Amino acid sequence: MRPAHGPGGSSVQVFRRRRARPANRADGAAVAAFTALEQRLPLVSGARALLRKAFPDHWSFLLGELALYSFLVLVLTGTYLTLFFEPSMAQTVYHGRHLPLDGTRMSQAYASTLDISFAVRGGLLIRQIHHWSSLVFVAAVGIHLLRVFFTGAFRRPREVNWMVGVTLFMLAMLEGFAGYSLPDDSLSGTGLRTANAIVTSIPLAGTYLNFFLWGGPFPGTDIVPRLYVLHILLIPGIILALVALHLILVVVLKHTHWNARGHTNRNVVGQPMFPQFIAKSTGLFLMVFGVLTGLASVAQINPVWDYGPYRPDQVATDAQPDWYVGFLEGGLRLMPPFETNLWGHTVMWNVLIPTLVLPGLLFFALYLYPFFERWVTGDRTEHHLCDRPRNRPTRTALGVAAVVFYAVLLLAGGNDVIAYSFRISVDALTWVLRVALVLAPVLAFCLTKRLCLALQAADRELLTEGEETGDVVQNVYGELSEGRTGISADRTYRILVRDVPAPLPAPADGRTVRGQRLRIALSGWYHRDHVPLPVTPEQRREIGERTAGPDRATGR
């Protein structure tokens, strides 16, 4: 063998250097391209910051993820169903595998739904997963909104994200109704007949909208294809865009968190996205998919073959829509028959008010509520600590009253089924529900507010006297008393650290305009009632430091 320093060794080294030059040039080009891309689109720094983002570890913050993952299941199963569904109202005679309907005249939409259920491998399972996940999606969005409302997570700087969430809830209900109506069975056709009456009740434009949407007099020929486009394309696209916007705002604005030791209004405490949160979130997605699949396997839902094809001259007495639009049906059943003839036009108040005016007012109030509360309190500070619902009794009572109002309407949507099941008069039940629609929210408001104040009083008792041990102590004079022990520092922190705004004071000169008097009166009604806690001046200063907003919010 020749030595490495000989002529042969030199030639080998030269050859290696020549061979290494293209690799070096390629590495240099890759580094230059990556540097240029990073300067224009900072992926690495952004990904590093995203992977280290802190997520709270409390279970209530997973409600939004339940909505996200049920929506992903909806997209996956819906994509499969689109391969076999025929969105056509053209009539055909059925000769498929479901023999009880053999020879029955029906629409192609209904026939393809039967084929998916009985002829497509796994079709019925996918249909039922899709339907169950739609119910879970709407429910998760609604419960997530309630969590945000009751904890005050809609306040500055998250007002826009709250409005995005309300819009998502509204679109989720519309998406569910569109998909529910596609099979063109007897139940969904009844729902479309109700929707037709709602559209027709719009003054002046109702008749024109009816002919445009249905393609002629009801049942028309175009409503199912148009709902299909809305269901698989337009509404899901808007939902995806709003979900992306919602997640971006969550990353930029950060999560709220519950008050605990180390948690303030100026920091974010939680687990990093990688690896803790990603592992937890992936497990939650698999659990959601597994539960929905198990539910679809053992719990039948929407058996369209039992309902039969839709015929305009046949309506079942116990026809009920999905729960998220049941309140509209309840409003229709509770509203007294009331119509007005104006200049040759009939205004159907009994349809217009409960199905268009009332939902419009409810969603309008939801959109404006963050700004209403800020106007009442005069608070323009950023808030990153969640409120305990008991510490905001008026807000909590308003939320419970709204839920009770919705629940009464939902019960009214099934008044015929309730009356038949309990053998009572439908008219009597309708009047009971009409009275309940007015009185039940008021009673719920009063009871909830008193309950919140009682819980505040219980917290005060814990601070002053400690927690009951269950022991009974007798002193030398024979008096009996219950044994108590002090509470932990963490529990004391959770009770003491709270943000309780004071009512707006009246002007020093006593002069107020009408709007200012209304604002002061509402502020007193909103924040007057609370139970003061026994705190020392030093503790009060520390609580003020913990609940003070970020420095950048001061002066704005």
Coordinates of C-alpha atoms in Angstrom, one line a residue:
M1 CA 0.0 0.0 0.0
R2 CA 1.1 3.5 -0.8
P3 CA 1.4 6.0 2.0
A4 CA -1.3 8.7 2.3
H5 CA 1.3 11.5 1.7
G6 CA 2.4 9.9 -1.6
P7 CA 1.3 10.8 -5.1
G8 CA -1.6 8.4 -4.9
G9 CA -2.8 9.9 -1.6
S10 CA -2.7 13.4 -3.0
S11 CA -4.8 12.4 -6.0
V12 CA -7.4 10.8 -3.7
Q13 CA -7.6 14.0 -1.6
V14 CA -8.0 16.1 -4.7
F15 CA -10.8 13.8 -5.9
R16 CA -12.5 14.0 -2.6
R17 CA -12.3 17.8 -2.5
R18 CA -13.8 18.0 -6.0
R19 CA -16.6 15.6 -5.1
A20 CA -17.3 17.6 -1.9
R21 CA -17.6 20.9 -3.8
P22 CA -21.1 20.2 -5.2
A23 CA -22.3 19.1 -1.8
N24 CA -20.9 22.2 -0.2
R25 CA -22.5 24.3 -2.9
A26 CA -25.8 22.5 -2.3
D27 CA -25.6 23.0 1.5
G28 CA -24.8 26.6 1.0
A29 CA -27.7 27.1 -1.4
A30 CA -30.1 25.3 1.1
V31 CA -28.9 27.5 4.0
A32 CA -29.3 30.6 1.9
A33 CA -32.8 29.6 0.7
F34 CA -33.8 28.8 4.3
T35 CA -32.4 32.1 5.6
A36 CA -34.3 34.0 2.9
L37 CA -37.5 32.1 3.6
E38 CA -37.1 32.6 7.3
Q39 CA -36.6 36.4 6.8
R40 CA -39.8 36.6 4.8
L41 CA -41.9 33.9 6.6
P42 CA -40.5 33.2 10.1
L43 CA -41.5 29.6 10.4
V44 CA -38.9 28.4 12.8
S45 CA -39.2 31.2 15.3
G46 CA -43.0 31.0 15.0
A47 CA -43.1 27.2 15.4
R48 CA -40.7 27.4 18.4
A49 CA -42.9 30.0 20.1
L50 CA -46.1 28.0 19.3
L51 CA -44.7 24.8 20.6
R52 CA -43.8 26.5 23.9
K53 CA -47.2 28.2 24.2
A54 CA -48.8 27.6 27.7
F55 CA -52.1 25.9 27.8
P56 CA -54.2 25.8 31.0
D57 CA -54.7 22.3 32.5
H58 CA -58.2 22.8 33.9
W59 CA -60.8 20.4 32.4
S60 CA -63.3 23.3 31.5
F61 CA -60.9 24.5 28.9
L62 CA -61.2 21.3 26.9
L63 CA -64.8 22.1 26.0
G64 CA -63.7 24.1 23.0
E65 CA -61.5 21.2 21.9
L66 CA -64.5 18.9 22.1
A67 CA -66.2 21.2 19.6
L68 CA -63.1 21.2 17.3
Y69 CA -62.7 17.4 17.3
S70 CA -66.3 16.7 16.8
F71 CA -66.2 19.0 13.8
L72 CA -63.2 17.1 12.4
V73 CA -65.2 13.9 12.7
L74 CA -68.0 15.7 10.9
V75 CA -65.7 16.6 8.0
L76 CA -64.2 13.1 7.8
T77 CA -67.6 11.3 7.8
G78 CA -69.3 13.9 5.7
T79 CA -66.6 13.5 3.0
Y80 CA -67.4 9.8 2.8
L81 CA -71.1 10.4 2.6
T82 CA -70.8 12.9 -0.3
L83 CA -69.4 10.0 -2.5
F84 CA -72.8 8.3 -2.4
F85 CA -75.5 10.9 -1.7
E86 CA -77.6 12.1 -4.6
P87 CA -78.9 15.7 -3.9
S88 CA -81.9 15.6 -6.2
M89 CA -85.6 15.9 -5.7
A90 CA -86.4 14.1 -8.9
Q91 CA -88.9 11.3 -8.4
T92 CA -88.0 7.7 -8.8
V93 CA -89.4 4.3 -7.8
Y94 CA -87.4 2.5 -5.2
H95 CA -86.2 -1.1 -5.8
G96 CA -83.3 -1.3 -3.3
R97 CA -82.4 -3.6 -0.5
H98 CA -85.0 -2.3 2.0
L99 CA -87.9 -4.5 1.0
P100 CA -90.7 -2.7 3.0
L101 CA -90.3 0.3 0.7
D102 CA -89.9 -1.6 -2.5
G103 CA -92.0 0.0 -5.3
T104 CA -92.5 3.2 -3.3
R105 CA -92.3 6.5 -5.2
M106 CA -89.7 8.8 -3.6
S107 CA -87.1 11.4 -4.4
Q108 CA -83.6 10.4 -5.4
A109 CA -82.2 12.1 -2.3
Y110 CA -84.3 9.7 -0.1
A111 CA -83.4 6.7 -2.2
S112 CA -79.7 7.4 -2.0
T113 CA -80.0 7.8 1.7
L114 CA -81.6 4.3 1.9
D115 CA -78.8 3.0 -0.3
I116 CA -76.2 4.5 2.0
S117 CA -77.9 2.8 5.0
F118 CA -78.4 -0.6 3.4
A119 CA -76.2 -1.1 0.3
V120 CA -73.0 0.8 1.0
R121 CA -70.5 -1.1 3.2
G122 CA -70.3 0.8 6.5
G123 CA -72.7 3.4 5.3
L124 CA -75.1 3.2 8.1
L125 CA -72.4 3.4 10.7
I126 CA -70.9 6.5 9.0
R127 CA -74.3 8.1 8.8
Q128 CA -74.9 7.6 12.4
I129 CA -71.4 8.8 13.4
H130 CA -72.1 11.9 11.3
H131 CA -75.4 12.6 13.0
W132 CA -74.2 12.0 16.5
S133 CA -71.1 14.2 16.0
S134 CA -73.3 17.0 14.7
L135 CA -75.3 17.0 17.9
V136 CA -72.1 16.9 20.0
F137 CA -70.6 19.7 17.9
V138 CA -73.5 22.1 18.5
A139 CA -73.7 21.1 22.2
A140 CA -70.0 21.6 22.7
V141 CA -70.0 25.0 21.1
G142 CA -73.0 26.0 23.2
I143 CA -71.5 24.8 26.5
H144 CA -68.1 26.4 25.6
L145 CA -69.9 29.7 25.1
L146 CA -71.6 29.3 28.5
R147 CA -68.2 28.6 30.1
V148 CA -66.8 31.7 28.6
F149 CA -69.8 33.8 29.6
F150 CA -70.0 32.6 33.3
T151 CA -66.3 33.1 33.8
G152 CA -66.1 36.5 32.2
A153 CA -63.6 35.3 29.6
F154 CA -65.3 37.5 26.9
R155 CA -63.9 40.7 28.4
R156 CA -61.2 42.8 27.0
P157 CA -59.2 41.9 25.0
R158 CA -61.4 39.0 23.8
E159 CA -64.5 40.7 22.7
V160 CA -63.9 39.9 19.0
N161 CA -63.2 36.2 19.9
W162 CA -66.5 36.1 21.8
M163 CA -68.3 37.4 18.7
V164 CA -66.5 34.8 16.5
G165 CA -67.8 32.1 18.9
V166 CA -71.4 33.4 18.8
T167 CA -71.2 33.4 15.0
L168 CA -69.9 29.8 15.0
F169 CA -72.8 28.7 17.3
M170 CA -75.3 30.3 14.9
L171 CA -73.6 28.7 11.8
A172 CA -73.4 25.3 13.6
M173 CA -77.2 25.4 14.1
L174 CA -77.7 26.4 10.4
E175 CA -75.3 23.7 9.2
G176 CA -77.1 21.1 11.3
F177 CA -80.5 22.1 10.0
A178 CA -79.3 22.0 6.4
G179 CA -77.8 18.5 6.9
Y180 CA -80.8 17.3 8.8
S181 CA -83.1 18.3 5.9
L182 CA -81.1 16.6 3.1
P183 CA -82.6 13.0 3.2
D184 CA -86.0 14.3 2.2
D185 CA -87.8 11.9 4.6
S186 CA -91.1 12.6 6.3
L187 CA -89.5 14.1 9.4
S188 CA -87.0 16.4 7.5
G189 CA -89.8 17.4 5.1
T190 CA -91.9 18.5 8.0
G191 CA -89.0 20.7 9.1
L192 CA -88.7 22.2 5.7
R193 CA -92.4 22.9 5.7
T194 CA -91.9 24.9 8.9
A195 CA -88.9 26.7 7.3
N196 CA -91.1 27.5 4.3
A197 CA -93.7 29.1 6.6
I198 CA -90.9 31.1 8.4
V199 CA -89.6 32.4 5.1
T200 CA -93.0 33.2 3.8
S201 CA -93.8 35.2 7.0
I202 CA -91.2 37.9 6.1
P203 CA -93.1 41.0 5.1
L204 CA -93.0 41.9 1.4
A205 CA -90.0 39.8 0.5
G206 CA -91.2 36.4 1.9
T207 CA -93.1 35.2 -1.2
Y208 CA -90.2 36.1 -3.5
L209 CA -87.7 34.3 -1.2
N210 CA -89.9 31.3 -1.0
F211 CA -90.0 30.9 -4.8
F212 CA -86.3 31.6 -5.1
L213 CA -85.3 29.0 -2.5
W214 CA -87.8 26.3 -3.3
G215 CA -87.9 26.8 -7.0
G216 CA -91.7 27.2 -7.0
P217 CA -94.6 26.4 -4.7
F218 CA -93.8 24.1 -1.8
P219 CA -92.3 21.5 -1.9
G220 CA -90.6 22.8 -5.1
T221 CA -87.7 21.1 -6.8
D222 CA -84.6 23.1 -5.8
I223 CA -84.4 23.2 -2.0
V224 CA -82.4 20.0 -1.4
P225 CA -79.7 20.7 -4.0
R226 CA -79.3 24.2 -2.7
L227 CA -79.1 23.0 0.9
Y228 CA -76.6 20.5 -0.2
V229 CA -74.3 23.2 -1.6
L230 CA -74.7 25.2 1.7
H231 CA -74.1 22.1 3.8
I232 CA -70.9 20.7 2.1
L233 CA -69.3 23.9 0.8
L234 CA -70.4 27.4 1.9
I235 CA -71.1 27.0 5.6
P236 CA -68.2 24.5 6.3
G237 CA -65.9 26.9 4.5
I238 CA -67.0 29.8 6.7
I239 CA -66.8 27.6 9.8
L240 CA -63.2 26.6 9.0
A241 CA -62.2 30.2 8.4
L242 CA -63.8 31.3 11.7
V243 CA -62.2 28.4 13.6
A244 CA -58.8 29.4 12.2
L245 CA -59.4 33.0 13.2
H246 CA -60.5 31.8 16.6
L247 CA -57.4 29.7 17.2
I248 CA -55.1 32.6 15.9
L249 CA -56.7 34.9 18.4
V250 CA -56.4 32.4 21.2
V251 CA -52.6 32.1 20.4
V252 CA -52.1 35.8 20.2
L253 CA -54.3 36.9 23.1
K254 CA -53.4 33.8 25.3
H255 CA -55.8 31.8 27.4
T256 CA -57.5 32.9 30.6
H257 CA -56.8 30.9 33.7
W258 CA -58.4 30.3 37.1
N259 CA -57.1 32.2 40.1
A260 CA -54.6 30.1 42.0
R261 CA -51.2 30.7 43.7
G262 CA -48.9 32.1 41.0
H263 CA -51.7 33.0 38.7
T264 CA -52.2 36.7 38.2
N265 CA -53.9 39.0 35.7
R266 CA -50.5 39.7 34.1
N267 CA -49.1 36.2 33.4
V268 CA -50.1 33.0 31.7
V269 CA -49.5 29.7 33.6
G270 CA -50.0 26.3 32.0
Q271 CA -48.5 23.3 30.3
P272 CA -46.5 23.8 27.1
M273 CA -48.0 22.7 23.8
F274 CA -45.2 20.2 23.2
P275 CA -45.2 17.6 24.5
Q276 CA -47.8 17.8 27.3
F277 CA -50.7 19.5 25.6
I278 CA -50.2 17.7 22.2
A279 CA -50.3 14.3 24.0
K280 CA -53.4 15.3 26.0
S281 CA -55.2 16.8 23.0
T282 CA -54.4 13.8 20.8
G283 CA -55.8 11.5 23.4
L284 CA -58.9 13.6 23.7
F285 CA -59.4 13.4 19.9
L286 CA -59.1 9.7 19.9
M287 CA -61.5 9.5 22.8
V288 CA -64.1 11.7 21.0
F289 CA -63.8 9.6 17.9
G290 CA -64.1 6.4 19.8
V291 CA -67.1 7.5 21.9
L292 CA -68.9 8.8 18.8
T293 CA -68.2 5.5 17.0
G294 CA -69.4 3.5 20.0
L295 CA -72.5 5.6 20.3
A296 CA -73.3 5.2 16.6
S297 CA -72.9 1.5 16.9
V298 CA -75.3 0.9 19.7
A299 CA -77.7 3.9 19.7
Q300 CA -79.9 4.3 16.6
I301 CA -80.5 7.8 15.5
N302 CA -82.5 9.2 12.6
P303 CA -83.9 6.0 11.1
V304 CA -85.2 7.5 7.9
W305 CA -86.6 4.1 6.7
D306 CA -89.1 4.2 9.5
Y307 CA -90.3 7.7 8.6
G308 CA -90.8 7.0 4.9
P309 CA -90.5 9.5 2.0
Y310 CA -91.9 13.0 2.5
R311 CA -95.4 13.7 1.3
P312 CA -96.8 17.2 1.7
D313 CA -100.2 15.9 2.7
Q314 CA -98.9 13.8 5.6
V315 CA -97.5 15.0 8.9
A316 CA -96.8 12.9 12.0
T317 CA -98.2 14.4 15.2
D318 CA -95.0 13.6 17.2
A319 CA -92.5 15.1 14.6
Q320 CA -89.7 16.7 16.5
P321 CA -86.6 18.5 15.2
D322 CA -83.1 18.2 16.6
W323 CA -82.7 19.8 20.0
Y324 CA -80.8 22.9 18.8
V325 CA -83.7 24.2 16.7
G326 CA -86.4 22.9 19.0
F327 CA -86.7 26.3 20.6
L328 CA -88.0 27.7 17.3
E329 CA -90.7 25.0 17.2
G330 CA -91.6 25.8 20.8
G331 CA -91.9 29.5 20.1
L332 CA -94.3 28.7 17.2
R333 CA -96.5 26.5 19.5
L334 CA -96.6 29.1 22.3
M335 CA -97.3 32.2 20.2
P336 CA -101.0 33.0 20.1
P337 CA -102.6 33.2 16.6
F338 CA -102.1 36.8 15.6
E339 CA -102.2 38.2 12.1
T340 CA -102.5 41.7 10.6
N341 CA -103.7 42.7 7.1
L342 CA -101.9 45.8 5.9
W343 CA -102.7 47.2 2.4
G344 CA -103.6 43.8 1.1
H345 CA -100.6 42.0 2.7
T346 CA -101.0 39.6 5.6
V347 CA -98.3 39.9 8.3
M348 CA -98.1 36.6 10.3
W349 CA -97.0 37.8 13.7
N350 CA -97.5 34.3 15.1
V351 CA -94.7 33.0 12.9
L352 CA -92.5 36.1 12.4
I353 CA -92.0 37.0 16.1
P354 CA -91.0 33.6 17.5
T355 CA -88.9 32.4 14.6
L356 CA -87.2 35.6 13.3
V357 CA -87.6 38.5 15.7
L358 CA -87.0 36.6 18.9
P359 CA -83.8 34.7 17.8
G360 CA -82.5 37.9 16.2
L361 CA -82.9 39.7 19.5
L362 CA -81.2 36.9 21.4
F363 CA -78.2 36.8 19.1
F364 CA -78.0 40.6 19.0
A365 CA -77.9 40.6 22.8
L366 CA -75.1 38.0 22.8
Y367 CA -73.1 40.0 20.4
L368 CA -73.4 43.2 22.4
Y369 CA -73.1 41.8 25.9
P370 CA -69.4 42.3 26.4
F371 CA -69.7 46.0 25.4
F372 CA -72.8 46.4 27.6
E373 CA -71.0 45.0 30.7
R374 CA -68.0 47.2 30.0
W375 CA -70.3 50.3 29.6
V376 CA -72.0 49.4 32.9
T377 CA -68.8 48.8 34.9
G378 CA -66.6 51.4 33.2
D379 CA -63.9 48.8 33.3
R380 CA -61.4 49.0 30.4
T381 CA -58.7 46.8 31.9
E382 CA -57.5 43.6 30.3
H383 CA -58.7 40.5 32.1
H384 CA -56.9 37.2 32.1
L385 CA -58.2 35.7 35.4
C386 CA -61.4 33.8 35.2
D387 CA -64.2 34.9 37.5
R388 CA -65.8 32.4 39.8
P389 CA -69.5 32.6 38.8
R390 CA -70.6 33.2 42.4
N391 CA -68.5 36.4 42.5
R392 CA -70.6 37.9 39.7
P393 CA -74.1 37.1 40.9
T394 CA -76.0 39.4 38.4
R395 CA -74.1 38.1 35.4
T396 CA -74.5 34.5 36.5
A397 CA -78.2 35.0 37.2
L398 CA -78.8 36.6 33.8
G399 CA -77.1 33.6 32.1
V400 CA -79.2 31.1 34.1
A401 CA -82.4 33.0 33.3
A402 CA -81.5 32.8 29.6
V403 CA -80.9 29.1 29.8
V404 CA -84.2 28.6 31.6
F405 CA -86.0 30.7 28.9
Y406 CA -84.4 28.4 26.2
A407 CA -85.4 25.3 28.2
V408 CA -89.1 26.3 28.4
L409 CA -89.1 26.9 24.6
L410 CA -87.5 23.5 24.1
L411 CA -90.1 21.8 26.2
A412 CA -92.9 23.6 24.3
G413 CA -91.5 22.2 21.1
G414 CA -92.6 18.8 22.3
N415 CA -95.9 19.8 24.0
D416 CA -97.9 17.2 22.0
V417 CA -95.5 14.4 23.0
I418 CA -95.6 15.5 26.7
A419 CA -99.4 15.8 26.7
Y420 CA -99.8 12.4 25.1
S421 CA -97.3 10.7 27.4
F422 CA -98.9 12.1 30.6
R423 CA -102.5 12.1 29.4
I424 CA -103.0 15.8 29.9
S425 CA -104.6 18.5 27.7
V426 CA -102.4 20.0 25.1
D427 CA -104.2 23.4 25.5
A428 CA -103.7 23.4 29.3
L429 CA -100.0 22.5 28.9
T430 CA -99.6 25.2 26.3
W431 CA -101.0 27.8 28.7
V432 CA -98.8 26.5 31.6
L433 CA -95.7 26.8 29.3
R434 CA -96.8 30.4 28.3
V435 CA -96.9 31.4 31.9
A436 CA -93.6 29.6 32.6
L437 CA -91.9 31.4 29.7
V438 CA -92.6 34.7 31.5
L439 CA -92.2 33.7 35.1
A440 CA -89.6 30.9 35.1
P441 CA -86.7 33.1 33.9
V442 CA -87.5 35.8 36.5
L443 CA -87.6 33.1 39.3
A444 CA -84.4 31.6 38.0
F445 CA -82.7 35.0 38.1
C446 CA -83.8 35.7 41.7
L447 CA -82.9 32.2 43.0
T448 CA -79.5 32.1 41.2
K449 CA -78.6 35.5 42.5
R450 CA -79.5 34.5 46.1
L451 CA -77.6 31.3 45.7
C452 CA -74.5 33.1 44.5
L453 CA -74.7 35.5 47.5
A454 CA -75.2 32.5 49.8
L455 CA -72.1 30.9 48.4
Q456 CA -70.1 34.1 49.0
A457 CA -71.4 34.1 52.6
A458 CA -70.2 30.5 52.9
D459 CA -66.8 31.5 51.6
R460 CA -66.7 34.3 54.2
E461 CA -67.6 31.8 56.9
L462 CA -64.8 29.5 55.8
L463 CA -62.3 32.4 56.1
T464 CA -63.5 33.5 59.5
E465 CA -64.4 30.2 61.2
G466 CA -62.7 27.5 59.2
E467 CA -64.1 24.3 57.8
E468 CA -66.3 21.9 59.7
T469 CA -64.6 18.8 60.9
G470 CA -67.8 16.9 61.9
D471 CA -66.7 16.7 65.6
V472 CA -68.8 18.1 68.4
V473 CA -67.0 19.8 71.3
Q474 CA -68.4 20.4 74.8
N475 CA -66.8 23.0 77.1
V476 CA -66.7 22.9 80.9
Y477 CA -70.1 24.7 81.1
G478 CA -71.9 22.1 79.0
E479 CA -72.2 24.2 75.8
L480 CA -71.9 22.2 72.6
S481 CA -70.1 23.6 69.5
E482 CA -69.0 22.2 66.3
G483 CA -65.3 21.5 65.6
R484 CA -63.6 23.5 62.9
T485 CA -60.2 23.6 61.3
G486 CA -58.4 26.2 59.2
I487 CA -58.5 25.9 55.4
S488 CA -55.4 25.6 53.1
A489 CA -53.5 28.5 51.7
D490 CA -54.5 27.5 48.2
R491 CA -58.2 27.6 49.1
T492 CA -57.7 30.9 50.9
Y493 CA -56.0 32.4 47.8
R494 CA -58.8 31.1 45.5
I495 CA -61.5 32.8 47.7
L496 CA -59.7 36.1 48.4
V497 CA -58.3 36.9 45.0
R498 CA -61.3 38.2 43.1
D499 CA -62.2 41.2 41.1
V500 CA -65.4 42.9 42.4
P501 CA -66.1 46.2 40.7
A502 CA -67.8 48.9 42.7
P503 CA -70.9 50.7 41.3
L504 CA -70.2 53.8 39.3
P505 CA -70.4 56.9 41.6
A506 CA -72.7 59.8 41.0
P507 CA -71.1 63.0 39.7
A508 CA -69.8 65.3 42.4
D509 CA -72.0 68.2 41.2
G510 CA -75.1 66.0 41.1
R511 CA -75.8 66.9 37.5
T512 CA -76.4 64.0 35.2
V513 CA -78.0 63.6 31.8
R514 CA -80.5 60.9 31.1
G515 CA -78.1 58.4 29.7
Q516 CA -75.7 58.9 32.5
R517 CA -78.5 58.3 35.1
L518 CA -79.4 55.1 33.4
R519 CA -75.8 53.9 33.4
I520 CA -75.4 54.7 37.1
A521 CA -78.6 52.9 37.9
L522 CA -77.7 49.8 35.9
S523 CA -74.2 49.8 37.5
G524 CA -75.7 49.9 41.0
W525 CA -78.1 47.1 40.1
Y526 CA -75.3 45.1 38.5
H527 CA -72.6 45.4 41.3
R528 CA -74.3 46.5 44.5
D529 CA -75.0 43.1 45.9
H530 CA -71.9 41.2 47.1
V531 CA -70.7 39.8 50.4
P532 CA -67.5 41.6 51.7
L533 CA -64.7 39.4 52.8
P534 CA -62.6 39.9 55.9
V535 CA -59.2 41.1 54.5
T536 CA -56.5 43.2 56.1
P537 CA -55.1 46.3 54.3
E538 CA -52.0 44.4 53.4
Q539 CA -54.1 41.6 51.9
R540 CA -56.2 44.1 50.0
R541 CA -53.1 45.6 48.5
E542 CA -51.8 42.2 47.5
I543 CA -55.2 41.3 45.9
G544 CA -55.1 44.5 44.0
E545 CA -51.7 43.6 42.6
R546 CA -52.8 40.1 41.6
T547 CA -55.9 41.4 39.8
A548 CA -54.4 44.5 38.2
G549 CA -54.3 44.4 34.5
P550 CA -51.2 44.5 32.3
D551 CA -49.3 47.8 32.2
R552 CA -50.0 48.3 28.6
A553 CA -53.7 48.4 29.3
T554 CA -53.5 51.4 31.7
G555 CA -54.6 54.7 30.3
R556 CA -56.5 53.2 27.4

